[in-house]
PDB file of C-alpha atoms in Angstrom:
ATOM      1  CA  MET A1385      -8.435 -12.380   8.177  1.00 30.00           C
ATOM      2  CA  LEU A1386      -4.676 -13.268   7.809  1.00 32.00           C
ATOM      3  CA  GLY A1387      -4.549 -16.093   9.622  1.00 34.00           C
ATOM      4  CA  THR A1388      -5.408 -17.653  13.052  1.00 31.00           C
ATOM      5  CA  LEU A1389      -4.152 -15.718  16.315  1.00 30.00           C
ATOM      6  CA  LEU A1390      -2.378 -17.872  18.768  1.00 31.00           C
ATOM      7  CA  PRO A1391      -1.436 -17.054  22.361  1.00 32.00           C
ATOM      8  CA  ILE A1392       2.484 -16.590  21.753  1.00 30.00           C
ATOM      9  CA  SER A1393       4.600 -14.383  23.612  1.00 32.00           C
ATOM     10  CA  LEU A1394       6.359 -11.680  21.660  1.00 33.00           C
ATOM     11  CA  ASN A1395      10.150 -11.151  22.151  1.00 35.00           C
ATOM     12  CA  THR A1396      11.426  -7.691  21.815  1.00 34.00           C
ATOM     13  CA  VAL A1397      15.045  -8.374  19.429  1.00 35.00           C
ATOM     14  CA  SER A1398      15.798  -4.631  18.291  1.00 36.00           C
ATOM     15  CA  ALA A1399      13.968  -0.834  18.586  1.00 36.00           C
ATOM     16  CA  SER A1400      12.620  -1.745  14.900  1.00 40.00           C
ATOM     17  CA  ALA A1401      11.549  -5.154  14.999  1.00 49.00           C
ATOM     18  CA  VAL A1402       9.127  -7.838  17.583  1.00 60.00           C
ATOM     19  CA  GLU A1403       9.756 -11.142  16.677  1.00 63.00           C
ATOM     20  CA  MET A1404       7.156 -14.204  17.429  1.00 60.00           C
ATOM     21  CA  THR A1405       8.688 -17.039  19.181  1.00 60.00           C
ATOM     22  CA  ASP A1406       8.060 -18.675  15.527  1.00 70.00           C
ATOM     23  CA  GLY A1407      10.219 -16.314  14.207  1.00 72.00           C
ATOM     24  CA  GLN A1408       7.953 -14.127  12.213  1.00 82.00           C
ATOM     25  CA  THR A1409       8.202 -10.536  12.286  1.00 85.00           C
ATOM     26  CA  VAL A1410       5.009  -8.791  13.486  1.00 87.00           C
ATOM     27  CA  PHE A1411       3.870  -5.015  13.892  1.00 90.00           C
ATOM     28  CA  SER A1412       3.073  -4.371  17.627  1.00 88.00           C
ATOM     29  CA  ARG A1413       1.084  -1.291  16.633  1.00 92.00           C
ATOM     30  CA  ALA A1414      -0.663  -1.281  13.729  1.00 93.00           C
ATOM     31  CA  PRO A1415       0.353   1.696  10.516  1.00 97.00           C
ATOM     32  CA  ARG A1416      -2.702   3.467   9.506  1.00 97.00           C
ATOM     33  CA  LEU A1417      -3.963   3.576   6.592  1.00 97.00           C
ATOM     34  CA  VAL A1418      -5.005   7.281   6.041  1.00 96.00           C
ATOM     35  CA  ARG A1419      -6.027   8.075   2.712  1.00 94.00           C
ATOM     36  CA  ALA A1420      -6.425   6.758  -0.969  1.00 96.00           C
ATOM     37  CA  ALA A1421      -7.005   9.174  -3.843  1.00 95.00           C
ATOM     38  CA  ALA A1422      -6.259   9.459  -7.592  1.00 96.00           C
ATOM     39  CA  THR A1423      -4.466  12.482  -9.496  1.00 95.00           C
ATOM     40  CA  TYR A1424      -7.345  12.332 -12.382  1.00 96.00           C
ATOM     41  CA  ASN A1425     -10.556  10.373 -12.037  1.00 96.00           C
ATOM     42  CA  ARG A1426     -11.724  10.238 -15.638  1.00 97.00           C
ATOM     43  CA  ARG A1427     -12.242   6.404 -17.505  1.00 95.00           C
ATOM     44  CA  ARG A1428      -9.699   5.590 -19.771  1.00 96.00           C
ATOM     45  CA  ASN A1429      -6.630   8.309 -18.446  1.00 97.00           C
ATOM     46  CA  PRO A1430      -3.666   7.216 -19.053  1.00 96.00           C
ATOM     47  CA  PHE A1431      -2.206  10.173 -16.640  1.00 96.00           C
ATOM     48  CA  ALA A1432      -3.629   8.820 -13.374  1.00 97.00           C
ATOM     49  CA  ALA A1433      -1.667   7.632 -10.777  1.00 96.00           C
ATOM     50  CA  TYR A1434      -3.052   6.447  -7.348  1.00 97.00           C
ATOM     51  CA  GLN A1435      -1.986   7.536  -4.394  1.00 96.00           C
ATOM     52  CA  PHE A1436      -2.142   5.487  -0.746  1.00 97.00           C
ATOM     53  CA  THR A1437      -0.960   7.192   2.508  1.00 97.00           C
ATOM     54  CA  ILE A1438       0.009   5.713   5.614  1.00 97.00           C
ATOM     55  CA  GLU A1439       0.929   6.741   9.188  1.00 97.00           C
ATOM     56  CA  VAL A1440       3.812   4.360  10.672  1.00 97.00           C
ATOM     57  CA  PRO A1441       2.881   5.319  14.833  1.00 96.00           C
ATOM     58  CA  GLU A1442       5.233   7.189  16.332  1.00 94.00           C
ATOM     59  CA  ASP A1443       5.155   4.689  19.494  1.00 92.00           C
ATOM     60  CA  GLY A1444       5.561   1.759  17.200  1.00 87.00           C
ATOM     61  CA  LYS A1445       8.558  -0.539  17.324  1.00 87.00           C
ATOM     62  CA  GLN A1446       8.325  -1.548  13.747  1.00 91.00           C
ATOM     63  CA  ALA A1447       9.556   0.326  10.602  1.00 96.00           C
ATOM     64  CA  LEU A1448       7.745   0.035   7.355  1.00 97.00           C
ATOM     65  CA  ARG A1449       9.318  -1.860   4.988  1.00 97.00           C
ATOM     66  CA  ALA A1450       6.948  -2.623   2.065  1.00 97.00           C
ATOM     67  CA  VAL A1451       2.804  -2.442   0.910  1.00 97.00           C
ATOM     68  CA  LYS A1452       1.119  -4.527  -0.730  1.00 97.00           C
ATOM     69  CA  ILE A1453      -1.813  -3.126  -2.989  1.00 97.00           C
ATOM     70  CA  GLU A1454      -4.535  -5.289  -4.184  1.00 96.00           C
ATOM     71  CA  GLN A1455      -7.836  -4.644  -6.070  1.00 95.00           C
ATOM     72  CA  LYS A1456     -10.851  -5.996  -4.842  1.00 92.00           C
ATOM     73  CA  ARG A1457     -13.170  -7.779  -7.337  1.00 80.00           C
ATOM     74  CA  ASP A1458     -14.584  -5.194  -9.476  1.00 72.00           C
ATOM     75  CA  ILE A1459     -15.969  -5.086 -13.455  1.00 78.00           C
ATOM     76  CA  ASN A1460     -12.851  -4.057 -14.798  1.00 88.00           C
ATOM     77  CA  THR A1461      -8.880  -5.020 -13.312  1.00 91.00           C
ATOM     78  CA  VAL A1462      -6.121  -2.429 -13.292  1.00 92.00           C
ATOM     79  CA  GLU A1463      -3.178  -3.138 -14.398  1.00 91.00           C
ATOM     80  CA  PHE A1464      -0.433  -1.081 -12.655  1.00 93.00           C
ATOM     81  CA  LYS A1465       3.203   0.164 -14.687  1.00 92.00           C
ATOM     82  CA  GLY A1466       5.563  -1.116 -11.608  1.00 91.00           C
ATOM     83  CA  SER A1467       8.287   1.457 -13.304  1.00 93.00           C
ATOM     84  CA  LYS A1468       6.177   4.180 -12.711  1.00 94.00           C
ATOM     85  CA  SER A1469       5.585   3.661  -9.441  1.00 95.00           C
ATOM     86  CA  SER A1470       7.361   6.201  -6.495  1.00 96.00           C
ATOM     87  CA  ALA A1471       6.967   6.872  -2.961  1.00 97.00           C
ATOM     88  CA  PHE A1472       6.879  10.318  -0.676  1.00 97.00           C
ATOM     89  CA  TYR A1473       7.271  11.543   2.563  1.00 97.00           C
ATOM     90  CA  GLY A1474       4.056  13.121   3.582  1.00 94.00           C
ATOM     91  CA  ASP A1475       0.223  13.018   2.558  1.00 88.00           C
ATOM     92  CA  SER A1476      -0.184  15.627   0.071  1.00 78.00           C
ATOM     93  CA  LEU A1477      -0.958  14.809  -3.653  1.00 72.00           C
ATOM     94  CA  ALA A1478       1.842  17.580  -4.256  1.00 71.00           C
ATOM     95  CA  GLY A1479       4.234  15.356  -3.004  1.00 77.00           C
ATOM     96  CA  GLY A1480       6.941  15.334  -0.096  1.00 87.00           C
ATOM     97  CA  SER A1481      10.667  14.408  -0.383  1.00 95.00           C
ATOM     98  CA  PRO A1482      11.031  11.531  -2.264  1.00 96.00           C
ATOM     99  CA  VAL A1483      11.607   7.723  -0.712  1.00 97.00           C
ATOM    100  CA  SER A1484      13.840   5.486  -2.371  1.00 97.00           C
ATOM    101  CA  LEU A1485      12.263   2.191  -3.665  1.00 97.00           C
ATOM    102  CA  ALA A1486      14.378  -1.042  -3.631  1.00 95.00           C
ATOM    103  CA  ALA A1487      11.835  -3.396  -5.756  1.00 94.00           C
ATOM    104  CA  VAL A1488       8.507  -3.148  -7.451  1.00 95.00           C
ATOM    105  CA  GLY A1489       6.507  -6.466  -7.923  1.00 90.00           C
ATOM    106  CA  GLY A1490       3.841  -8.575  -8.382  1.00 79.00           C
ATOM    107  CA  GLU A1491       2.185  -6.231 -11.251  1.00 67.00           C
ATOM    108  CA  SER A1492       2.172  -9.421 -13.527  1.00 70.00           C
ATOM    109  CA  GLN A1493      -0.936 -10.125 -11.383  1.00 81.00           C
ATOM    110  CA  PRO A1494      -3.214  -7.751 -12.425  1.00 85.00           C
ATOM    111  CA  GLY A1495      -4.971  -5.395  -9.680  1.00 91.00           C
ATOM    112  CA  GLU A1496      -1.839  -5.800  -7.618  1.00 94.00           C
ATOM    113  CA  ILE A1497       1.572  -4.345  -6.912  1.00 96.00           C
ATOM    114  CA  THR A1498       3.919  -4.927  -3.810  1.00 96.00           C
ATOM    115  CA  VAL A1499       6.486  -1.638  -3.450  1.00 97.00           C
ATOM    116  CA  GLU A1500       9.206  -2.261  -1.101  1.00 97.00           C
ATOM    117  CA  PHE A1501      11.393   0.669   0.216  1.00 98.00           C
ATOM    118  CA  GLU A1502      14.978   1.084   0.291  1.00 97.00           C
ATOM    119  CA  GLN A1503      15.140   2.277   3.601  1.00 97.00           C
ATOM    120  CA  PRO A1504      12.372   1.454   5.892  1.00 97.00           C
ATOM    121  CA  ILE A1505       9.798   3.628   6.871  1.00 97.00           C
ATOM    122  CA  GLU A1506      10.617   4.487  10.785  1.00 97.00           C
ATOM    123  CA  PRO A1507       8.215   5.133  13.347  1.00 96.00           C
ATOM    124  CA  GLY A1508       6.510   8.651  13.380  1.00 96.00           C
ATOM    125  CA  ASN A1509       6.461   9.219   9.409  1.00 96.00           C
ATOM    126  CA  THR A1510       3.826   9.174   7.197  1.00 96.00           C
ATOM    127  CA  VAL A1511       4.326   8.276   3.610  1.00 97.00           C
ATOM    128  CA  THR A1512       2.799   8.181   0.512  1.00 97.00           C
ATOM    129  CA  VAL A1513       2.931   5.713  -2.327  1.00 97.00           C
ATOM    130  CA  SER A1514       1.976   6.458  -6.065  1.00 96.00           C
ATOM    131  CA  VAL A1515       1.339   3.626  -8.308  1.00 96.00           C
ATOM    132  CA  LYS A1516       0.451   4.398 -11.863  1.00 96.00           C
ATOM    133  CA  PRO A1517      -2.170   1.960 -13.920  1.00 95.00           C
ATOM    134  CA  ARG A1518      -1.570   1.832 -17.351  1.00 94.00           C
ATOM    135  CA  ARG A1519      -4.898   3.624 -17.727  1.00 95.00           C
ATOM    136  CA  ASN A1520      -8.253   4.207 -15.704  1.00 96.00           C
ATOM    137  CA  PRO A1521     -10.805   1.745 -16.398  1.00 94.00           C
ATOM    138  CA  PHE A1522     -12.916   1.790 -19.098  1.00 93.00           C
ATOM    139  CA  VAL A1523     -15.956   1.347 -17.197  1.00 93.00           C
ATOM    140  CA  ALA A1524     -16.726   4.383 -14.482  1.00 93.00           C
ATOM    141  CA  GLY A1525     -17.288   3.552 -11.206  1.00 92.00           C
ATOM    142  CA  VAL A1526     -16.227   2.846  -7.754  1.00 93.00           C
ATOM    143  CA  TYR A1527     -12.947   0.970  -7.161  1.00 95.00           C
ATOM    144  CA  GLN A1528     -11.996  -0.762  -4.126  1.00 96.00           C
ATOM    145  CA  PHE A1529      -8.224  -1.437  -3.177  1.00 97.00           C
ATOM    146  CA  GLY A1530      -7.096  -3.232  -0.101  1.00 97.00           C
ATOM    147  CA  ILE A1531      -3.323  -2.340   1.681  1.00 98.00           C
ATOM    148  CA  THR A1532      -1.275  -4.614   3.621  1.00 97.00           C
ATOM    149  CA  ALA A1533       1.823  -3.422   5.413  1.00 97.00           C
ATOM    150  CA  TYR A1534       4.830  -5.517   6.164  1.00 96.00           C
ATOM    151  CA  PRO A1535       7.462  -4.416   8.490  1.00 95.00           C
ATOM    152  CA  ALA A1536      10.936  -4.710   8.496  1.00 93.00           C
ATOM    153  CA  GLY A1537      12.427  -8.012   9.478  1.00 86.00           C
ATOM    154  CA  GLU A1538      12.909 -11.446   8.646  1.00 80.00           C
ATOM    155  CA  ASN A1539      10.069 -13.219   7.667  1.00 85.00           C
ATOM    156  CA  SER A1540       7.539 -10.663   7.802  1.00 88.00           C
ATOM    157  CA  GLN A1541       3.951 -10.975   8.299  1.00 88.00           C
ATOM    158  CA  GLY A1542       1.728  -8.613   6.603  1.00 93.00           C
ATOM    159  CA  MET A1543      -0.565  -6.264   8.206  1.00 95.00           C
ATOM    160  CA  TYR A1544      -3.974  -5.915   6.779  1.00 97.00           C
ATOM    161  CA  LEU A1545      -4.890  -2.142   7.099  1.00 97.00           C
ATOM    162  CA  GLY A1546      -8.070  -2.164   5.432  1.00 97.00           C
ATOM    163  CA  SER A1547      -9.188  -0.744   1.900  1.00 96.00           C
ATOM    164  CA  ARG A1548     -10.010   2.607   0.561  1.00 97.00           C
ATOM    165  CA  ARG A1549     -12.426   3.988  -2.739  1.00 95.00           C
ATOM    166  CA  ILE A1550     -11.692   5.468  -6.181  1.00 96.00           C
ATOM    167  CA  ASN A1551     -13.960   6.638  -7.693  1.00 95.00           C
ATOM    168  CA  ILE A1552     -13.762   6.940 -11.908  1.00 95.00           C
ATOM    169  CA  TYR A1553     -16.254   9.044 -13.698  1.00 96.00           C
ATOM    170  CA  GLU A1554     -17.093   9.385 -17.000  1.00 93.00           C
TER     171      GLU A1554
END
């Protein structure tokens, strides 16, 4: 869990943010983690990219500002190349209209990367974040990644969307 839920009233401060009485911005309706996929699933492949698709609900009030991808404990830890990260609108492996990134961070912590969008993803849109590992793990198996979404707004509180698996084969 991200923290203890307290009975706090919500104040709507704009069409794109909900601010709690303690100043934190939160999602009023959770984005949905649609899928995870790898462009190449063979172990040690240096050309693979991992894609995570997220739907921002049309009836939500908050835009999506950033996404944190965190590998769950596995045999091998994936090291990400932040400079090779990208995003696009849609949910196809073939890609869609590009989404500009403001920043990519966290790759100094193996198995973790955070991608921040230059312009937040507005409600009603689907975005796919593509992150590049240095190479696929050396050991074949199932690798789990947890996804946390952050709304646009000051002092935003991340919301854990769940985890998805990426299978790596011999």
